[in-house]
Amino acid sequence: MSNTFQTIDCDVHPTVPDMKALLPYLDDFWRETIEERGINSLETVTYPPNSPLTARPEWRGKNGRAAMGASELTAQVCDRWQAGTAILNCLSTA
């Protein structure tokens, strides 16, 4: 038996690039609601994307937002902190 422990980051907040990325995973009601209302993103006033609290400045990409792709997120969280597992907490209501 190994005494090696694996680090787990249990509070990772993934960034959704846009609503089109979520549409295939939503049921018909929510997909139609998003399209009819023209909802383009999930940002809220309680967690605005450019707030210093949403992501460390050095982790923001050229677009000013935190990692959106799995490889970027892995580099910023798992590789940087040697975490073997990341638990994602989405800050959206969709």
PDB file of N, CA and C in Angstrom, residues 35-71:
ATOM      1  N   GLU A  35     -32.512  30.962 -26.612  1.00  0.00           N
ATOM      2  CA  GLU A  35     -32.511  31.489 -27.969  1.00  0.00           C
ATOM      3  C   GLU A  35     -33.536  32.619 -28.136  1.00  0.00           C
ATOM      4  N   GLU A  36     -34.745  32.438 -27.599  1.00  0.00           N
ATOM      5  CA  GLU A  36     -35.795  33.457 -27.731  1.00  0.00           C
ATOM      6  C   GLU A  36     -35.446  34.746 -26.996  1.00  0.00           C
ATOM      7  N   ARG A  37     -34.840  34.639 -25.838  1.00  0.00           N
ATOM      8  CA  ARG A  37     -34.513  35.817 -25.038  1.00  0.00           C
ATOM      9  C   ARG A  37     -33.179  36.446 -25.420  1.00  0.00           C
ATOM     10  N   GLY A  38     -32.422  35.778 -26.254  1.00  0.00           N
ATOM     11  CA  GLY A  38     -31.128  36.316 -26.679  1.00  0.00           C
ATOM     12  C   GLY A  38     -30.104  36.351 -25.559  1.00  0.00           C
ATOM     13  N   ILE A  39     -30.142  35.349 -24.689  1.00  0.00           N
ATOM     14  CA  ILE A  39     -29.187  35.290 -23.576  1.00  0.00           C
ATOM     15  C   ILE A  39     -27.836  34.863 -24.137  1.00  0.00           C
ATOM     16  N   ASN A  40     -26.816  35.714 -23.972  1.00  0.00           N
ATOM     17  CA  ASN A  40     -25.497  35.455 -24.551  1.00  0.00           C
ATOM     18  C   ASN A  40     -24.481  34.924 -23.556  1.00  0.00           C
ATOM     19  N   SER A  41     -24.723  35.138 -22.259  1.00  0.00           N
ATOM     20  CA  SER A  41     -23.748  34.697 -21.268  1.00  0.00           C
ATOM     21  C   SER A  41     -24.442  34.454 -19.937  1.00  0.00           C
ATOM     22  N   LEU A  42     -23.674  33.956 -18.989  1.00  0.00           N
ATOM     23  CA  LEU A  42     -24.217  33.645 -17.680  1.00  0.00           C
ATOM     24  C   LEU A  42     -23.643  34.537 -16.581  1.00  0.00           C
ATOM     25  N   GLU A  43     -22.965  35.611 -16.971  1.00  0.00           N
ATOM     26  CA  GLU A  43     -22.410  36.502 -15.963  1.00  0.00           C
ATOM     27  C   GLU A  43     -23.533  37.146 -15.164  1.00  0.00           C
ATOM     28  N   THR A  44     -23.270  37.335 -13.899  1.00  0.00           N
ATOM     29  CA  THR A  44     -24.245  37.985 -13.031  1.00  0.00           C
ATOM     30  C   THR A  44     -23.594  39.179 -12.353  1.00  0.00           C
ATOM     31  N   VAL A  45     -24.400  40.044 -11.799  1.00  0.00           N
ATOM     32  CA  VAL A  45     -23.856  41.196 -11.087  1.00  0.00           C
ATOM     33  C   VAL A  45     -23.183  40.772  -9.789  1.00  0.00           C
ATOM     34  N   THR A  46     -23.516  39.595  -9.273  1.00  0.00           N
ATOM     35  CA  THR A  46     -22.896  39.132  -8.041  1.00  0.00           C
ATOM     36  C   THR A  46     -21.533  38.479  -8.278  1.00  0.00           C
ATOM     37  N   TYR A  47     -21.224  38.140  -9.525  1.00  0.00           N
ATOM     38  CA  TYR A  47     -19.943  37.516  -9.863  1.00  0.00           C
ATOM     39  C   TYR A  47     -19.507  38.005 -11.246  1.00  0.00           C
ATOM     40  N   PRO A  48     -19.242  39.313 -11.385  1.00  0.00           N
ATOM     41  CA  PRO A  48     -18.919  39.872 -12.706  1.00  0.00           C
ATOM     42  C   PRO A  48     -17.585  39.359 -13.232  1.00  0.00           C
ATOM     43  N   PRO A  49     -17.482  39.159 -14.545  1.00  0.00           N
ATOM     44  CA  PRO A  49     -16.284  38.535 -15.124  1.00  0.00           C
ATOM     45  C   PRO A  49     -14.989  39.331 -14.960  1.00  0.00           C
ATOM     46  N   ASN A  50     -15.035  40.636 -14.873  1.00  0.00           N
ATOM     47  CA  ASN A  50     -13.805  41.430 -14.760  1.00  0.00           C
ATOM     48  C   ASN A  50     -13.470  41.824 -13.328  1.00  0.00           C
ATOM     49  N   SER A  51     -14.202  41.327 -12.376  1.00  0.00           N
ATOM     50  CA  SER A  51     -13.919  41.614 -10.971  1.00  0.00           C
ATOM     51  C   SER A  51     -12.618  40.929 -10.572  1.00  0.00           C
ATOM     52  N   PRO A  52     -11.812  41.574  -9.740  1.00  0.00           N
ATOM     53  CA  PRO A  52     -10.565  40.937  -9.285  1.00  0.00           C
ATOM     54  C   PRO A  52     -10.808  39.653  -8.494  1.00  0.00           C
ATOM     55  N   LEU A  53     -12.032  39.454  -8.035  1.00  0.00           N
ATOM     56  CA  LEU A  53     -12.344  38.256  -7.258  1.00  0.00           C
ATOM     57  C   LEU A  53     -12.645  37.034  -8.116  1.00  0.00           C
ATOM     58  N   THR A  54     -12.882  37.220  -9.404  1.00  0.00           N
ATOM     59  CA  THR A  54     -13.296  36.099 -10.244  1.00  0.00           C
ATOM     60  C   THR A  54     -12.134  35.246 -10.742  1.00  0.00           C
ATOM     61  N   ALA A  55     -10.968  35.836 -10.888  1.00  0.00           N
ATOM     62  CA  ALA A  55      -9.791  35.077 -11.326  1.00  0.00           C
ATOM     63  C   ALA A  55      -8.538  35.894 -11.039  1.00  0.00           C
ATOM     64  N   ARG A  56      -7.461  35.219 -10.765  1.00  0.00           N
ATOM     65  CA  ARG A  56      -6.197  35.917 -10.564  1.00  0.00           C
ATOM     66  C   ARG A  56      -5.791  36.596 -11.869  1.00  0.00           C
ATOM     67  N   PRO A  57      -5.226  37.792 -11.789  1.00  0.00           N
ATOM     68  CA  PRO A  57      -4.848  38.509 -13.020  1.00  0.00           C
ATOM     69  C   PRO A  57      -3.929  37.699 -13.931  1.00  0.00           C
ATOM     70  N   GLU A  58      -2.992  36.960 -13.355  1.00  0.00           N
ATOM     71  CA  GLU A  58      -2.051  36.183 -14.175  1.00  0.00           C
ATOM     72  C   GLU A  58      -2.694  34.964 -14.816  1.00  0.00           C
ATOM     73  N   TRP A  59      -3.921  34.637 -14.436  1.00  0.00           N
ATOM     74  CA  TRP A  59      -4.615  33.492 -15.011  1.00  0.00           C
ATOM     75  C   TRP A  59      -5.589  33.905 -16.098  1.00  0.00           C
ATOM     76  N   ARG A  60      -5.707  35.175 -16.354  1.00  0.00           N
ATOM     77  CA  ARG A  60      -6.634  35.647 -17.387  1.00  0.00           C
ATOM     78  C   ARG A  60      -5.960  35.567 -18.756  1.00  0.00           C
ATOM     79  N   GLY A  61      -6.742  35.186 -19.733  1.00  0.00           N
ATOM     80  CA  GLY A  61      -6.231  35.119 -21.092  1.00  0.00           C
ATOM     81  C   GLY A  61      -6.243  36.489 -21.757  1.00  0.00           C
ATOM     82  N   LYS A  62      -5.946  36.508 -23.037  1.00  0.00           N
ATOM     83  CA  LYS A  62      -5.927  37.766 -23.794  1.00  0.00           C
ATOM     84  C   LYS A  62      -7.292  38.435 -23.825  1.00  0.00           C
ATOM     85  N   ASN A  63      -8.344  37.637 -23.681  1.00  0.00           N
ATOM     86  CA  ASN A  63      -9.704  38.182 -23.691  1.00  0.00           C
ATOM     87  C   ASN A  63     -10.131  38.706 -22.320  1.00  0.00           C
ATOM     88  N   GLY A  64      -9.260  38.572 -21.315  1.00  0.00           N
ATOM     89  CA  GLY A  64      -9.561  39.054 -19.978  1.00  0.00           C
ATOM     90  C   GLY A  64     -10.308  38.079 -19.105  1.00  0.00           C
ATOM     91  N   ARG A  65     -10.634  36.923 -19.646  1.00  0.00           N
ATOM     92  CA  ARG A  65     -11.403  35.929 -18.893  1.00  0.00           C
ATOM     93  C   ARG A  65     -10.511  34.769 -18.462  1.00  0.00           C
ATOM     94  N   ALA A  66     -10.961  34.063 -17.450  1.00  0.00           N
ATOM     95  CA  ALA A  66     -10.226  32.894 -16.963  1.00  0.00           C
ATOM     96  C   ALA A  66     -10.325  31.752 -17.974  1.00  0.00           C
ATOM     97  N   ALA A  67      -9.606  30.688 -17.706  1.00  0.00           N
ATOM     98  CA  ALA A  67      -9.534  29.546 -18.621  1.00  0.00           C
ATOM     99  C   ALA A  67     -10.903  29.051 -19.053  1.00  0.00           C
ATOM    100  N   MET A  68     -11.023  28.785 -20.356  1.00  0.00           N
ATOM    101  CA  MET A  68     -12.275  28.262 -20.896  1.00  0.00           C
ATOM    102  C   MET A  68     -12.128  26.836 -21.393  1.00  0.00           C
ATOM    103  N   GLY A  69     -10.954  26.451 -21.770  1.00  0.00           N
ATOM    104  CA  GLY A  69     -10.737  25.112 -22.299  1.00  0.00           C
ATOM    105  C   GLY A  69     -10.179  24.166 -21.241  1.00  0.00           C
ATOM    106  N   ALA A  70     -10.379  22.894 -21.451  1.00  0.00           N
ATOM    107  CA  ALA A  70      -9.915  21.887 -20.492  1.00  0.00           C
ATOM    108  C   ALA A  70      -8.401  21.923 -20.330  1.00  0.00           C
ATOM    109  N   SER A  71      -7.658  22.127 -21.417  1.00  0.00           N
ATOM    110  CA  SER A  71      -6.194  22.147 -21.309  1.00  0.00           C
ATOM    111  C   SER A  71      -5.711  23.368 -20.531  1.00  0.00           C
TER     112      SER A  71
END
